[in-house]
mmCIF file of C-alpha atoms in Angstrom:
data_model
loop_
_atom_site.group_PDB
_atom_site.id
_atom_site.type_symbol
_atom_site.label_atom_id
_atom_site.label_comp_id
_atom_site.label_asym_id
_atom_site.label_seq_id
_atom_site.Cartn_x
_atom_site.Cartn_y
_atom_site.Cartn_z
ATOM 1 C CA MET A 269 10.384 -2.071 5.563
ATOM 2 C CA THR A 270 7.596 -2.652 7.837
ATOM 3 C CA ASP A 271 5.094 -5.563 8.322
ATOM 4 C CA ASN A 272 1.235 -5.259 7.971
ATOM 5 C CA TYR A 273 0.900 -4.445 11.822
ATOM 6 C CA TYR A 274 2.428 -1.091 11.656
ATOM 7 C CA THR A 275 2.046 0.003 8.009
ATOM 8 C CA SER A 276 -0.859 2.571 7.637
ATOM 9 C CA VAL A 277 -1.604 5.683 5.313
ATOM 10 C CA ASP A 278 -1.572 7.733 8.539
ATOM 11 C CA LEU A 279 1.811 6.724 9.259
ATOM 12 C CA VAL A 280 3.330 7.201 6.070
ATOM 13 C CA ASN A 281 1.848 10.879 5.928
ATOM 14 C CA LYS A 282 3.503 11.302 9.285
ATOM 15 C CA LEU A 283 6.747 9.870 7.923
ATOM 16 C CA LEU A 284 6.673 11.848 4.727
ATOM 17 C CA ASP A 285 6.231 15.202 6.867
ATOM 18 C CA ARG A 286 9.800 14.160 8.300
ATOM 19 C CA LYS A 287 11.144 13.350 4.945
ATOM 20 C CA THR A 288 11.267 9.596 5.605
ATOM 21 C CA HIS A 289 10.126 7.016 3.216
ATOM 22 C CA LEU A 290 8.317 3.652 3.913
ATOM 23 C CA LEU A 291 7.858 0.214 2.211
ATOM 24 C CA GLY A 292 5.531 -2.210 3.770
ATOM 25 C CA THR A 293 2.900 -4.951 3.569
ATOM 26 C CA LEU A 294 -0.635 -3.402 4.128
ATOM 27 C CA ARG A 295 -3.574 -5.016 5.762
ATOM 28 C CA SER A 296 -6.829 -4.976 3.593
ATOM 29 C CA ASN A 297 -8.852 -3.523 6.528
ATOM 30 C CA ARG A 298 -6.791 -0.421 6.980
ATOM 31 C CA LYS A 299 -8.408 2.938 6.751
ATOM 32 C CA GLU A 300 -7.813 5.564 3.845
ATOM 33 C CA LYS A 301 -6.834 2.852 1.266
ATOM 34 C CA PRO A 302 -7.932 2.860 -2.311
ATOM 35 C CA LYS A 303 -11.083 0.618 -2.723
ATOM 36 C CA GLU A 304 -10.550 0.149 -6.249
ATOM 37 C CA VAL A 305 -7.195 -1.449 -5.549
ATOM 38 C CA ILE A 306 -8.354 -3.444 -2.492
ATOM 39 C CA HIS A 307 -11.624 -4.953 -4.082
ATOM 40 C CA LYS A 308 -10.104 -5.745 -7.636
ATOM 41 C CA LYS A 309 -10.278 -9.356 -8.387
ATOM 42 C CA LEU A 310 -6.848 -10.244 -9.849
ATOM 43 C CA LYS A 311 -5.465 -13.431 -11.692
ATOM 44 C CA LYS A 312 -2.316 -15.134 -10.715
ATOM 45 C CA GLY A 313 0.513 -12.589 -11.905
ATOM 46 C CA GLU A 314 -1.506 -9.556 -12.343
ATOM 47 C CA ILE A 315 -0.765 -6.161 -10.468
ATOM 48 C CA ILE A 316 -2.752 -3.165 -9.937
ATOM 49 C CA ALA A 317 -1.597 -0.031 -8.213
ATOM 50 C CA LYS A 318 -2.736 3.555 -7.508
ATOM 51 C CA GLU A 319 -0.773 6.624 -6.343
ATOM 52 C CA ASN A 320 -1.996 9.639 -4.785
ATOM 53 C CA LYS A 321 -0.727 13.325 -4.990
ATOM 54 C CA ARG A 322 1.756 12.974 -2.070
ATOM 55 C CA GLY A 323 3.602 9.939 -3.818
ATOM 56 C CA ILE A 324 1.963 7.151 -1.757
ATOM 57 C CA CYS A 325 1.450 4.169 -3.862
ATOM 58 C CA VAL A 326 -0.828 1.238 -2.850
ATOM 59 C CA MET A 327 -0.148 -1.853 -5.008
ATOM 60 C CA LYS A 328 -1.771 -5.377 -5.291
ATOM 61 C CA TRP A 329 -0.715 -8.512 -6.836
ATOM 62 C CA LYS A 330 -1.805 -12.109 -6.971
ATOM 63 C CA ASN A 331 0.518 -15.059 -6.358
ATOM 64 C CA SER A 332 -0.777 -17.795 -4.522
ATOM 65 C CA ARG A 333 -2.919 -15.078 -2.601
ATOM 66 C CA ASP A 334 -3.317 -11.423 -2.795
ATOM 67 C CA ILE A 335 -0.438 -9.305 -1.473
ATOM 68 C CA LEU A 336 -0.900 -5.670 -0.620
ATOM 69 C CA VAL A 337 2.128 -3.227 -0.552
ATOM 70 C CA LEU A 338 2.228 0.421 0.459
ATOM 71 C CA SER A 339 5.172 2.378 -0.647
ATOM 72 C CA THR A 340 6.615 6.021 -0.843
ATOM 73 C CA LYS A 341 9.561 5.021 -3.041
ATOM 74 C CA HIS A 342 7.675 3.078 -5.910
ATOM 75 C CA THR A 343 5.230 4.548 -8.445
ATOM 76 C CA ASN A 344 2.374 2.883 -10.204
ATOM 77 C CA ASP A 345 4.355 2.415 -13.188
#
């Protein structure tokens, strides 16, 4: 698990090449993130997720504020 300072799609791709998975919070200003997830306005309790072909899933949910998570172990289901 990493915090949003270290988590990025670039890092996850490098780790996947080494067969290592990652789960971490994600900053909304990072490059290569799905814009439809980042810019979606959610109500409290709602969740949106998008997964790419490599199995990298970016999820966003709303509690008291928006939370962004990047994972290679979870799916958008």
